[in-house]
mmCIF file of C-alpha atoms and ligand atoms in Angstrom:
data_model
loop_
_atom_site.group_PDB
_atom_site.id
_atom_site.type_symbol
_atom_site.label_atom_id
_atom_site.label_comp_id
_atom_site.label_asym_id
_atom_site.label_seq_id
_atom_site.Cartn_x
_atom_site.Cartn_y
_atom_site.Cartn_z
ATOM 1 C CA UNK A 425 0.000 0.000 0.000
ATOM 2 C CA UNK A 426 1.436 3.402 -0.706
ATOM 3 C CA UNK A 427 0.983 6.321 0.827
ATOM 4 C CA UNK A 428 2.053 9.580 -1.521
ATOM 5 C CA UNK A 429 1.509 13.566 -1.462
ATOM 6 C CA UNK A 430 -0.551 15.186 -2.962
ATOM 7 C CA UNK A 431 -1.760 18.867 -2.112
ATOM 8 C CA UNK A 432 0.412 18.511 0.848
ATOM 9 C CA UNK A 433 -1.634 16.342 2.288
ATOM 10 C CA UNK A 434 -1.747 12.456 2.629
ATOM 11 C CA UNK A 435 -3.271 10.656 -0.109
ATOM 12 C CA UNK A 436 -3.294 6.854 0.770
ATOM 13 C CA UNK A 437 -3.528 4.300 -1.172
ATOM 14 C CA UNK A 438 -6.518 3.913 -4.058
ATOM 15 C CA UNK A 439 -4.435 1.786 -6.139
ATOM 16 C CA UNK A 440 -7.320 -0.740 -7.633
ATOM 17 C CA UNK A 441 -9.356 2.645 -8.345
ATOM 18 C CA UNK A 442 -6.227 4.476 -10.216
ATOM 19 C CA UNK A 443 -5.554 1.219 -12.202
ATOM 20 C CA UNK A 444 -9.348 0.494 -12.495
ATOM 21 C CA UNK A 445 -9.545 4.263 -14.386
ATOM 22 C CA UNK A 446 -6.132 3.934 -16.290
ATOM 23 C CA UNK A 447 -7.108 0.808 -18.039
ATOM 24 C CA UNK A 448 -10.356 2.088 -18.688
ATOM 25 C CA UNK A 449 -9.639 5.176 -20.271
ATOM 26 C CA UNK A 450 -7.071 2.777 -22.624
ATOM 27 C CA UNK A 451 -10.623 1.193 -24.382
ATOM 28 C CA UNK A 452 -12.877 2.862 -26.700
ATOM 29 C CA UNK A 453 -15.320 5.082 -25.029
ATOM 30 C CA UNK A 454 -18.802 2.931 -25.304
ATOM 31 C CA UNK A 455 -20.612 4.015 -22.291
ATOM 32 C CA UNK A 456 -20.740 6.916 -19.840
ATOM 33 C CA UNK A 457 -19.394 6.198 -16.234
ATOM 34 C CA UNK A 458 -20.965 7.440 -12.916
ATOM 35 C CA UNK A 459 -18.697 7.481 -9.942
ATOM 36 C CA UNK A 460 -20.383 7.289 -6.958
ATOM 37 C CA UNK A 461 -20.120 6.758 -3.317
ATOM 38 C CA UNK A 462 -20.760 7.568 0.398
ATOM 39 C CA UNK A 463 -19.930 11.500 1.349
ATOM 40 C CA UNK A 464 -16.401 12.087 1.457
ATOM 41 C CA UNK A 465 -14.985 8.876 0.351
ATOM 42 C CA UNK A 466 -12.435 10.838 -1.925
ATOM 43 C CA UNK A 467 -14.117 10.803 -5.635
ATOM 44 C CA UNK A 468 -13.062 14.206 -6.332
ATOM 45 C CA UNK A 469 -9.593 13.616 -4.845
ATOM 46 C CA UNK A 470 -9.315 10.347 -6.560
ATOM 47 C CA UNK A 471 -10.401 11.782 -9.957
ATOM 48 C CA UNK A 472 -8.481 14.917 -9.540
ATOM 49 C CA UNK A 473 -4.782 13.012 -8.677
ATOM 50 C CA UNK A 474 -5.506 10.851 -11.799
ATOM 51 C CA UNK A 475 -5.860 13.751 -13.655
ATOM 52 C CA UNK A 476 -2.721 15.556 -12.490
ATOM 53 C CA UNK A 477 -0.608 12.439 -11.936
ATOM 54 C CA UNK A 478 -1.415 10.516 -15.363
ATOM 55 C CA UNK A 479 -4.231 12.180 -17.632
ATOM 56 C CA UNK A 480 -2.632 15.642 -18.192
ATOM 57 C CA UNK A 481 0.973 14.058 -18.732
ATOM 58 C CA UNK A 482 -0.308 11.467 -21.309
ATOM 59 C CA UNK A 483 0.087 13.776 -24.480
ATOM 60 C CA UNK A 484 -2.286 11.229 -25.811
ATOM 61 C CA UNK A 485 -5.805 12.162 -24.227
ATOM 62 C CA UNK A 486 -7.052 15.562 -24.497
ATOM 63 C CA UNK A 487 -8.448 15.895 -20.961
ATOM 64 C CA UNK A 488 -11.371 18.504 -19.783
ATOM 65 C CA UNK A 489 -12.704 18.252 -16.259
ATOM 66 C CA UNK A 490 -15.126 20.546 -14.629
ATOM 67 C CA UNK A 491 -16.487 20.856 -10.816
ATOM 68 C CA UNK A 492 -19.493 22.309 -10.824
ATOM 69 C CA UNK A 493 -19.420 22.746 -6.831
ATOM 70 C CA UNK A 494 -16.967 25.579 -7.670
ATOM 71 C CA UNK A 495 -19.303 27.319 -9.845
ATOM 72 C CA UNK A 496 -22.824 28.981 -9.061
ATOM 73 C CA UNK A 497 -25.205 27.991 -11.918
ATOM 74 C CA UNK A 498 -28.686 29.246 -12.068
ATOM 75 C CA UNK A 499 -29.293 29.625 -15.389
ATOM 76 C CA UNK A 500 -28.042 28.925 -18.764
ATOM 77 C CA UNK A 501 -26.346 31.735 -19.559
ATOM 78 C CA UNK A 502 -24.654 31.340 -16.237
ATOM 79 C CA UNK A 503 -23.887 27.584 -17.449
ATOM 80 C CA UNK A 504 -22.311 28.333 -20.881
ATOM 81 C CA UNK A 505 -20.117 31.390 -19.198
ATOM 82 C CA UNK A 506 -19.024 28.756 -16.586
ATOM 83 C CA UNK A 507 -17.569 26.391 -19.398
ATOM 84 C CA UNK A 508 -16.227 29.370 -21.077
ATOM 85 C CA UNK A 509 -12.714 31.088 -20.898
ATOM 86 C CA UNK A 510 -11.652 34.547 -22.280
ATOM 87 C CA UNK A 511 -8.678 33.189 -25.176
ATOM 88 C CA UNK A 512 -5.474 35.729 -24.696
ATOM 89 C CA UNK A 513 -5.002 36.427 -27.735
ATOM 90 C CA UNK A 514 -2.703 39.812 -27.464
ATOM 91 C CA UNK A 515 -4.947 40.995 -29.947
ATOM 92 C CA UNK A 516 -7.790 43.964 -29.288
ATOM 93 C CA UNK A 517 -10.891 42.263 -28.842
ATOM 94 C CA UNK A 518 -14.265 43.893 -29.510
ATOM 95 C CA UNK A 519 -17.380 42.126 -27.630
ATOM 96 C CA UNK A 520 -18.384 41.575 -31.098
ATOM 97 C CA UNK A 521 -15.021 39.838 -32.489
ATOM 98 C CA UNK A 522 -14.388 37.839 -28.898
ATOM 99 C CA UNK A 523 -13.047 34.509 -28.821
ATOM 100 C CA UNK A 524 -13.508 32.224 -26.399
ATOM 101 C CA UNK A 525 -12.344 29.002 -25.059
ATOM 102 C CA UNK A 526 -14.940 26.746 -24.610
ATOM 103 C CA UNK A 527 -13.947 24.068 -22.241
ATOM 104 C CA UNK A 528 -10.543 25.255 -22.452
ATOM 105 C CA UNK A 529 -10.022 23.201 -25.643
ATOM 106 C CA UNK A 530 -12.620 24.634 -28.500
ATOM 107 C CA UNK A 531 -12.553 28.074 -30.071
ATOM 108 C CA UNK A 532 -16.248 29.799 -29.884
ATOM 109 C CA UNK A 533 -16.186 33.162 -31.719
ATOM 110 C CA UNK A 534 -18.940 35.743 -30.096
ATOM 111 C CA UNK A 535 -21.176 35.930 -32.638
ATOM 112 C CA UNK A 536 -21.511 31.863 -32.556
ATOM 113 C CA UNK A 537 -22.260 32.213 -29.053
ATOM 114 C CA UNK A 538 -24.149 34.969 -29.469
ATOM 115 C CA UNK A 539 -26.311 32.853 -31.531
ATOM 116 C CA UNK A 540 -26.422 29.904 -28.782
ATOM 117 C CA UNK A 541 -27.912 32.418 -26.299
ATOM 118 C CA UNK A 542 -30.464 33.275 -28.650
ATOM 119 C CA UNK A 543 -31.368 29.795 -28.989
ATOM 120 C CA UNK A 544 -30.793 29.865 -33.301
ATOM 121 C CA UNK A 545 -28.080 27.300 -32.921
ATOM 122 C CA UNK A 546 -27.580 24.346 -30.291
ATOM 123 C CA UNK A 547 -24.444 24.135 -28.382
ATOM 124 C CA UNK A 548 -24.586 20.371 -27.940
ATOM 125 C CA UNK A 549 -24.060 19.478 -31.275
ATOM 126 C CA UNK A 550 -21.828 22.781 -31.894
ATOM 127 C CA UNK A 551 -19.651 21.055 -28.996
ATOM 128 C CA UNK A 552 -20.172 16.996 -30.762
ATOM 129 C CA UNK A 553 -18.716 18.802 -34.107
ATOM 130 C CA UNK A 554 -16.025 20.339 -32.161
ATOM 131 C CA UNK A 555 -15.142 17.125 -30.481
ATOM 132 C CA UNK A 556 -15.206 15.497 -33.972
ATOM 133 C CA UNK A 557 -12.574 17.655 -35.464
ATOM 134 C CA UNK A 558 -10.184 16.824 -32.716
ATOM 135 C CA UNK A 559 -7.047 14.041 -33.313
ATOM 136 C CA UNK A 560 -6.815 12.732 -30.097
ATOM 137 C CA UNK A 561 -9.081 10.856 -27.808
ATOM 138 C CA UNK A 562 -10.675 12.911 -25.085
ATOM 139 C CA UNK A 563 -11.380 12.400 -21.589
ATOM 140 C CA UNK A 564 -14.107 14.928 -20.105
ATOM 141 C CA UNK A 565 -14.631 14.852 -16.470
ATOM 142 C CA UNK A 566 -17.766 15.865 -14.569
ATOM 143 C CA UNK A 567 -17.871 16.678 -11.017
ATOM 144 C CA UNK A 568 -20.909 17.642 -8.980
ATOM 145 C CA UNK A 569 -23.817 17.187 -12.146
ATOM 146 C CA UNK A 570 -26.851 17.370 -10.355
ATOM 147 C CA UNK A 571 -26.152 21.213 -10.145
ATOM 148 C CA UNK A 572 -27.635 21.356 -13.236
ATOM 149 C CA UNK A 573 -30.775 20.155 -11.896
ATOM 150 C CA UNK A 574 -33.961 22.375 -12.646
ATOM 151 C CA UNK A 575 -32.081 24.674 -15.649
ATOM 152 C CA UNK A 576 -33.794 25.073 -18.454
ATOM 153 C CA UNK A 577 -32.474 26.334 -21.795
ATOM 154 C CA UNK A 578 -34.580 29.387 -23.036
ATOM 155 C CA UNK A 579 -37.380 28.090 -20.526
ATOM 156 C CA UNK A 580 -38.708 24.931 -22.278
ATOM 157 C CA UNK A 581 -35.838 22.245 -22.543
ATOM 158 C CA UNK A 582 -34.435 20.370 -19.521
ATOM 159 C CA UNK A 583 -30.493 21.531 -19.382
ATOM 160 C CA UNK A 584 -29.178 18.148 -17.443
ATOM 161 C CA UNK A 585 -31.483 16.165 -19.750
ATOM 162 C CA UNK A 586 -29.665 17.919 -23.236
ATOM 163 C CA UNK A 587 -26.084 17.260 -21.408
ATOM 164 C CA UNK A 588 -26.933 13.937 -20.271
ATOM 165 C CA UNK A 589 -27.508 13.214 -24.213
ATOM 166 C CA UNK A 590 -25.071 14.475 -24.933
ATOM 167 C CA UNK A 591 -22.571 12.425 -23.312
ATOM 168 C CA UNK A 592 -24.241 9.426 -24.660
ATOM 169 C CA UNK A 593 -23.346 10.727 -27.887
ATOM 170 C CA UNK A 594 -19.917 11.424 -27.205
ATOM 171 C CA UNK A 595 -19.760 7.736 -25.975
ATOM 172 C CA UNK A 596 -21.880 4.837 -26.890
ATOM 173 C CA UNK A 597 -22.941 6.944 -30.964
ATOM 174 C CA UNK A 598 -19.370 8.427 -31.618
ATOM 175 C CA UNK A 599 -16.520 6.896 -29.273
ATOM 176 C CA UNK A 600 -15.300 10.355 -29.445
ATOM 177 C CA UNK A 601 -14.948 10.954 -25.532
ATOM 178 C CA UNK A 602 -14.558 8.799 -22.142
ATOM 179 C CA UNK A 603 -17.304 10.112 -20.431
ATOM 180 C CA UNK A 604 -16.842 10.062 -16.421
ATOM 181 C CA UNK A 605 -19.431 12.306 -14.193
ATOM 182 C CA UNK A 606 -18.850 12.270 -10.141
ATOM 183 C CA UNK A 607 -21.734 12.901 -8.290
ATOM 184 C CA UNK A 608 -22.346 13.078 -4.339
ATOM 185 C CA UNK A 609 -25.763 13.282 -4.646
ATOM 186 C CA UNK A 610 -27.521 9.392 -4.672
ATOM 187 C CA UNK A 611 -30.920 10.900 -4.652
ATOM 188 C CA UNK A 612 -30.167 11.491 -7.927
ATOM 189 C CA UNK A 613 -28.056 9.260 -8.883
ATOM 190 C CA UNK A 614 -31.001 6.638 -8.466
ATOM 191 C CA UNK A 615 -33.316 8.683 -10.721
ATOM 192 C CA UNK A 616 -30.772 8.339 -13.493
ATOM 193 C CA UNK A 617 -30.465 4.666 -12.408
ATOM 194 C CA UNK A 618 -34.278 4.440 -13.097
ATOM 195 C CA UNK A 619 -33.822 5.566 -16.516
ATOM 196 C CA UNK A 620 -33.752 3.046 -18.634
ATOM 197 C CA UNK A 621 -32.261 4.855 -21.379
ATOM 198 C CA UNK A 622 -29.404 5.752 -19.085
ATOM 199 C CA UNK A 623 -28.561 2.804 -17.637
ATOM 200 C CA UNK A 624 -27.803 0.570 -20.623
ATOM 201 C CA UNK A 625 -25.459 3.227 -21.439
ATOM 202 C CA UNK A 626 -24.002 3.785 -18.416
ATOM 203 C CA UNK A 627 -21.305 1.918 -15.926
ATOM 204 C CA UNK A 628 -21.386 2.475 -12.200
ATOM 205 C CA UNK A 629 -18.082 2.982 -10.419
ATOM 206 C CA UNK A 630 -18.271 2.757 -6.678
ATOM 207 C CA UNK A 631 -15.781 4.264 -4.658
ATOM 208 C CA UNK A 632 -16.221 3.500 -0.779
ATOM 209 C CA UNK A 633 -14.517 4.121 2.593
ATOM 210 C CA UNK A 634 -10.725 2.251 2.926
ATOM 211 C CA UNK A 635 -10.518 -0.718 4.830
ATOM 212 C CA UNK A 636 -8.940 -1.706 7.480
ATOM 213 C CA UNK A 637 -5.982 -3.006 6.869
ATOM 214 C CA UNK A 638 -5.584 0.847 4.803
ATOM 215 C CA UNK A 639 -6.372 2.842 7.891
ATOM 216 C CA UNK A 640 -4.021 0.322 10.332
ATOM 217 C CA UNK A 641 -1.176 0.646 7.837
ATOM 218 C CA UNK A 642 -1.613 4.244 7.508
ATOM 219 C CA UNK A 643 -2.073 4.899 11.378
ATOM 220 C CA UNK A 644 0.927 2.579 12.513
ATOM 221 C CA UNK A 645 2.985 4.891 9.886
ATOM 222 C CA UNK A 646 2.195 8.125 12.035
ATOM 223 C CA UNK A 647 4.807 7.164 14.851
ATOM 224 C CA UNK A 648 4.710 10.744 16.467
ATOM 225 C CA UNK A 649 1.056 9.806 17.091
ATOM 226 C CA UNK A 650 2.276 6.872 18.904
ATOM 227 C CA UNK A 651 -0.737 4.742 18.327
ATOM 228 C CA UNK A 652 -1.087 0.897 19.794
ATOM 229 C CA UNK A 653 -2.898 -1.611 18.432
ATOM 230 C CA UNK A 654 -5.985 -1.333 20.361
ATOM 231 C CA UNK A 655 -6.272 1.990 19.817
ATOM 232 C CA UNK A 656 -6.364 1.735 16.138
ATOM 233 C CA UNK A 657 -8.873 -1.100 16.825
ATOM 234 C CA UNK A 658 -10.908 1.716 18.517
ATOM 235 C CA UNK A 659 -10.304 4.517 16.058
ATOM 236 C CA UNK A 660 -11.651 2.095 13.280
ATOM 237 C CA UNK A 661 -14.709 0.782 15.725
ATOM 238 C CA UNK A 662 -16.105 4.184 15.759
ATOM 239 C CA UNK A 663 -14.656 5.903 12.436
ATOM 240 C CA UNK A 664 -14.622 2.820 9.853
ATOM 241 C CA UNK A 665 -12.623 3.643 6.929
ATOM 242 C CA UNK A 666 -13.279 7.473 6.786
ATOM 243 C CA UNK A 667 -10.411 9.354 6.350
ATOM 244 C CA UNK A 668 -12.058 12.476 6.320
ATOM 245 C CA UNK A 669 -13.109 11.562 9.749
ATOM 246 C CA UNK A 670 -9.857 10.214 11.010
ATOM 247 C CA UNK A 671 -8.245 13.155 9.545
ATOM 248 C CA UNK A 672 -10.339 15.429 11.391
ATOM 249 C CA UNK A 673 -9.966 13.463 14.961
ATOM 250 C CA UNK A 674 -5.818 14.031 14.204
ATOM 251 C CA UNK A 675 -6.376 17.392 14.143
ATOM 252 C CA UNK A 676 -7.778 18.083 17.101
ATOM 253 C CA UNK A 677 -5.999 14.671 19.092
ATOM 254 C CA UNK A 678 -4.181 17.302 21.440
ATOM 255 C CA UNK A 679 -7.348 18.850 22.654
ATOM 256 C CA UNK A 680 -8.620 16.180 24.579
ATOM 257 C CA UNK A 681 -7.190 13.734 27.210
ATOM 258 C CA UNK A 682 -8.586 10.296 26.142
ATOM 259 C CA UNK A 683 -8.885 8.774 22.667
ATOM 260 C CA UNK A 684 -12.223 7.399 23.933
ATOM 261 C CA UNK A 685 -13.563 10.849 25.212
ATOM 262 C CA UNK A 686 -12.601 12.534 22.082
ATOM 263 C CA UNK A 687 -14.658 9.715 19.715
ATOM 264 C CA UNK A 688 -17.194 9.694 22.077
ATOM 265 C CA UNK A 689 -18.024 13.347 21.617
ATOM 266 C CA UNK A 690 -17.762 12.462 17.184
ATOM 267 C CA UNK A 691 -20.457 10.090 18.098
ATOM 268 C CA UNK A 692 -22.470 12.806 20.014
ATOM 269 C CA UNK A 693 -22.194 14.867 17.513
ATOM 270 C CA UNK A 694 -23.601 12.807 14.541
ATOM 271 C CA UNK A 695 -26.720 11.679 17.139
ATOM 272 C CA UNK A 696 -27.489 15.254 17.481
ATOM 273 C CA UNK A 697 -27.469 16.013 13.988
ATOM 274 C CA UNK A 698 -29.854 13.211 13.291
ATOM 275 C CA UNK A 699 -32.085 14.497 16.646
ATOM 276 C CA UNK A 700 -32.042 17.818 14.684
ATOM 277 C CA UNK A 701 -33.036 16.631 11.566
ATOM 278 C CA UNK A 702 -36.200 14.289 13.055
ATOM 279 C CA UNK A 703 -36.949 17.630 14.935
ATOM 280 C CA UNK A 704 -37.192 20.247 12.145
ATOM 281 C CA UNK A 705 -38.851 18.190 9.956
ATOM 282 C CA UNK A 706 -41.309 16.977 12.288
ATOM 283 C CA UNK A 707 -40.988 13.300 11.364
ATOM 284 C CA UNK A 708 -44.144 11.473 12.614
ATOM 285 C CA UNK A 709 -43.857 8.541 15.012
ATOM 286 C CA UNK A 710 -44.297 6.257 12.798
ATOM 287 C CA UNK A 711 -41.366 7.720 10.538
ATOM 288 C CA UNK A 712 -39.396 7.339 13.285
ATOM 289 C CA UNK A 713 -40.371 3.819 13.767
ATOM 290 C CA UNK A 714 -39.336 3.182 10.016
ATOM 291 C CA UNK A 715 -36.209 5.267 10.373
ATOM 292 C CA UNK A 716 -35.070 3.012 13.535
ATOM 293 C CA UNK A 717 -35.922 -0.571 11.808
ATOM 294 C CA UNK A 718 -33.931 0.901 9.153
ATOM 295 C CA UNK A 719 -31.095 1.767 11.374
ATOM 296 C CA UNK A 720 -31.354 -1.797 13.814
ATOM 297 C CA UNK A 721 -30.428 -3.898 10.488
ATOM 298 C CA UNK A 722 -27.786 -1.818 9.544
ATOM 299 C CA UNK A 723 -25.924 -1.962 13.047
ATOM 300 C CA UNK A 724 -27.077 -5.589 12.701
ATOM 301 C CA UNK A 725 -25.710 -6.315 9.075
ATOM 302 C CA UNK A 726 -23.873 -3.532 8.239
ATOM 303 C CA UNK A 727 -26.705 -2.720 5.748
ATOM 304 C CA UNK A 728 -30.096 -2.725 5.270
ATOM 305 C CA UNK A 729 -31.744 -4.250 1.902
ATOM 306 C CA UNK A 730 -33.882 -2.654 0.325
ATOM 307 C CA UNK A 731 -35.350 -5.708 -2.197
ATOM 308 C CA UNK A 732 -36.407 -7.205 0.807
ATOM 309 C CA UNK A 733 -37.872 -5.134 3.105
ATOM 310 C CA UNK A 734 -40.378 -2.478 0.434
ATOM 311 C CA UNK A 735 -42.006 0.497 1.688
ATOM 312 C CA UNK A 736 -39.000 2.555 2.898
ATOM 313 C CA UNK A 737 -37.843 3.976 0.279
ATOM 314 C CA UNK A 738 -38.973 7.549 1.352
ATOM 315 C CA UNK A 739 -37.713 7.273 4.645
ATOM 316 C CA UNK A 740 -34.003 5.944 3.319
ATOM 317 C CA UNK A 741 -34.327 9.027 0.900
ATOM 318 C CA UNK A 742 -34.990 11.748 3.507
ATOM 319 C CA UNK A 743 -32.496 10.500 5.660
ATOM 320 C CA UNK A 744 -29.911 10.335 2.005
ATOM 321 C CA UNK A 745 -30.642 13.820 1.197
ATOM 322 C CA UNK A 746 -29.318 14.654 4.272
ATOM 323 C CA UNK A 747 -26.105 12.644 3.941
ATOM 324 C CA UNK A 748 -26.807 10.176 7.188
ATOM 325 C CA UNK A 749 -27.721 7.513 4.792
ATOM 326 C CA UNK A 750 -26.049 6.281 1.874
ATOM 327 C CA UNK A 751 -28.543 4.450 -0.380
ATOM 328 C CA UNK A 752 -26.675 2.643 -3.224
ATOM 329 C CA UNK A 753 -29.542 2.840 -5.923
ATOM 330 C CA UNK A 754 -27.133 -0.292 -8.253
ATOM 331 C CA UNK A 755 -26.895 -2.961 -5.414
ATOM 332 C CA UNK A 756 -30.963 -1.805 -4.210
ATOM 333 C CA UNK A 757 -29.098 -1.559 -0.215
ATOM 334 C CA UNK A 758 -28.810 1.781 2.197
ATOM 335 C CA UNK A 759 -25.868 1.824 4.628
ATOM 336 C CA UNK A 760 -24.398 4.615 6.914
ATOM 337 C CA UNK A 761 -22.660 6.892 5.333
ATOM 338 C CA UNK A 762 -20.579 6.647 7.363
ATOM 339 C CA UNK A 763 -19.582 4.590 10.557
ATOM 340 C CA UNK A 764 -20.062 7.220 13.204
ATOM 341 C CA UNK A 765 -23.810 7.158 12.445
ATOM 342 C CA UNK A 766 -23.602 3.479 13.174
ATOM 343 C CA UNK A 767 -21.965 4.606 16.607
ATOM 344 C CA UNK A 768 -24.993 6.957 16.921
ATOM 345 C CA UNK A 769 -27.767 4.569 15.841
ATOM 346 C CA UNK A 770 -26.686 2.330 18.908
ATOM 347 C CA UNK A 771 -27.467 4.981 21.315
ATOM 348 C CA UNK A 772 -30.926 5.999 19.411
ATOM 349 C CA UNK A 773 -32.522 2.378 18.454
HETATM 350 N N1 ATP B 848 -7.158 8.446 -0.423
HETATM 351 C C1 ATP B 848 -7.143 9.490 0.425
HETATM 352 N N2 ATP B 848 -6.151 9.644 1.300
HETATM 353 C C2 ATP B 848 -6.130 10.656 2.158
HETATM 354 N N3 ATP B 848 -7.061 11.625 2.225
HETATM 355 C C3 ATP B 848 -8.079 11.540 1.362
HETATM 356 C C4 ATP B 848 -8.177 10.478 0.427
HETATM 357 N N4 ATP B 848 -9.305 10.648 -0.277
HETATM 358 C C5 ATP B 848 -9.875 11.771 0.190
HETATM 359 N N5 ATP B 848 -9.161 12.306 1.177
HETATM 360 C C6 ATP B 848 -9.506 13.515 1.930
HETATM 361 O O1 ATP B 848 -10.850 13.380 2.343
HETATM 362 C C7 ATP B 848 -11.570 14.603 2.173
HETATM 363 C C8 ATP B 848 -12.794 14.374 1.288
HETATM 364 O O2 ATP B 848 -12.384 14.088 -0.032
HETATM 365 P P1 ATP B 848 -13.246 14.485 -1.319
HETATM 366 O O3 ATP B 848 -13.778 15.851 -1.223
HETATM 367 O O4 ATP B 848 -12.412 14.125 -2.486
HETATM 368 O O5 ATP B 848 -14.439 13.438 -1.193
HETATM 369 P P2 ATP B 848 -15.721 13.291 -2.132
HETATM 370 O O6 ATP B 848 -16.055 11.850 -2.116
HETATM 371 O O7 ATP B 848 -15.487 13.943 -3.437
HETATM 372 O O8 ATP B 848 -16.789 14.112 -1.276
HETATM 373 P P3 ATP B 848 -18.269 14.557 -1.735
HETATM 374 O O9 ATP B 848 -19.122 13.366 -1.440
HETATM 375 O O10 ATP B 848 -18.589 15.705 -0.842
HETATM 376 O O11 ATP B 848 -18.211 14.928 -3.184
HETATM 377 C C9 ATP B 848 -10.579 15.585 1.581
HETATM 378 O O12 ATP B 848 -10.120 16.433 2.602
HETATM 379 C C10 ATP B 848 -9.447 14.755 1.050
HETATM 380 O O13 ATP B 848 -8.207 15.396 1.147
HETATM 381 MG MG1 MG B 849 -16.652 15.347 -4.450
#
């Protein structure tokens, strides 16, 4: 297992994932991929050290990868300036005689996009012939989709249903681009995954917490931290394989005398936020009920299935939109999204 820099930080292991992506970006593009997986298991991370590490290196791939977390879109005009850059040209640019970057790696002259905004020509299949004229294979990268949720374009087409096409095209009609959209949303994710259309042309990439062999080997390297074994044993009892949680009880390990005291207060915290959410929503006893059967199979299982037990879907989802739940709409199951909710389900059920 390795454990390398990157952003100055620790970035441990994901080996299977990085070769999983490597080797798949080698085939023909056929079918979009979805990467997917519990809050703050590390897709963006994961995606983004591929990129920087392998993608942009390889003179091969043309590579174009945008987070649409770090961009406010509320309409579509706020959309196509978000995939736009200004092209520094050294030249005087009129608005009328502008070019622009599109995606960083197409030209778009301002009266073409003028005529986008106006609706008299469609930037999907501007973008498809753009893609088309290109030598090399590209890889475009998604992060955060579901921010296009509920845009239209010019008030009557669906934006994320035009994109969403449009991806197919670049993949399963023309092979021209690897398709690979990150989402942290499973909500939504599952509506896709009720689409037929979408998912024969779509693969499913899940990318969980590390294990525990990961987080020991990891741990046992800190030797300043001066961990044991059965303190690692505890660390992983009441964190699992978050690192975004164990990173965060590192952090503040000096402020508190005990190990036990400090995870003990993690768990506190994640009951309360589930106290507050059954609270301001008003959830009705019988919710509650629901909520806590749910919660009593995963402590008992680790998961809860949902092809067995029907009839809780809207519970699992309120509790999912919330990020307390992780339903996994491929395998039809709902976990925790994390193992400190676990830790706080044994003090609710
Ligand atoms: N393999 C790893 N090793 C060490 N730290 C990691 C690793 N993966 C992620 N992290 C850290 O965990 C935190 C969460 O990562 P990141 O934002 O990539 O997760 P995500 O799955 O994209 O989250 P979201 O569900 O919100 O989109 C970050 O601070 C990141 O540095
Ligand atoms: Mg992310």
């Amino acid at each position: 297992m390795l454990i390398r820099q990157f952003r100055g930080e620790e970035f441990i292991n994901r080996e299977k994932e990085i070769g999983f992506f490597l080797n798949y970006f080698k085939q023909n593009p056929k079918r979009v991929v979805w990467v997917y997986g519990p809050k703050s298991t590390g897709k963006t991370t994961l995606i983004e050290y591929i990129i920087e590490n392998y993608l942009l290196e390889d003179k091969s791939y043309n590579v174009k990868y945008i987070n649409f977390r770090r961009v406010l879109i509320s309409s579509f005009d706020n959309f196509i300036e978000s995939i736009l850059e200004e092209r520094d040209e050294n030249e005087i640019q009129t608005e009328l005689n502008r070019n622009y970057n599109i995606f960083g790696l197409f030209k778009l002259e301002a009266k073409t996009l003028r005529k986008i905004k106006e609706n008299k020509k469609n930037l999907f299949n501007y973008l498809l012939e753009e893609f088309r004229k290109e030598k090399k294979k590209s890889i475009f990268i998604i992060d955060e989709i579901q921010s296009l949720q509920d845009i239209y374009i010019n008030g009557n087409k669906k934006l994320l249903n035009e994109f969403l096409n449009f991806c197919v095209s670049l993949t399963k009609e023309t092979h021209l681009s690897h398709v690979l959209i990150l989402t942290s949303n499973t909500i939504f994710l599952s509506e896709i995954y009720s689409n037929a259309k979408m998912k024969v042309t779509s693969d499913f990439k899940l990318i969980d917490h590390l294990g525990y062999e990961e987080i020991k080997t990891w741990l046992i390297s800190k030797k300043d931290l001066g961990f044991r074994g059965e303190d690692i044993e505890l660390i992983y009892e009441y964190l699992g394989g978050s690192v975004a949680h164990i990173k965060k009880l590192l952090d503040f390990r000096k402020e508190y005398n005990s190990l036990q005291e400090q995870l003990e207060e993690m768990v506190e915290i994640a009951e309360n936020e589930i106290d507050f959410f059954i609270q301001t929503n008003k959830l009705s006893k019988e919710d509650i009920d629901r909520f806590k059967f749910v919660s009593q199979k995963i402590m008992e299982n680790g998961y809860f299935d949902n092809k067995k037990y029907k009839g809780y879907i809207d519970i699992v989802s309120k509790f999912t939109e919330v990020e307390i739940l992780f339903y996994d709409a491929i395998k039809n199951i709902t976990k925790a999204n994390s193992r400190i909710y676990v830790k706080a389900f044994e003090r609710i059920v």
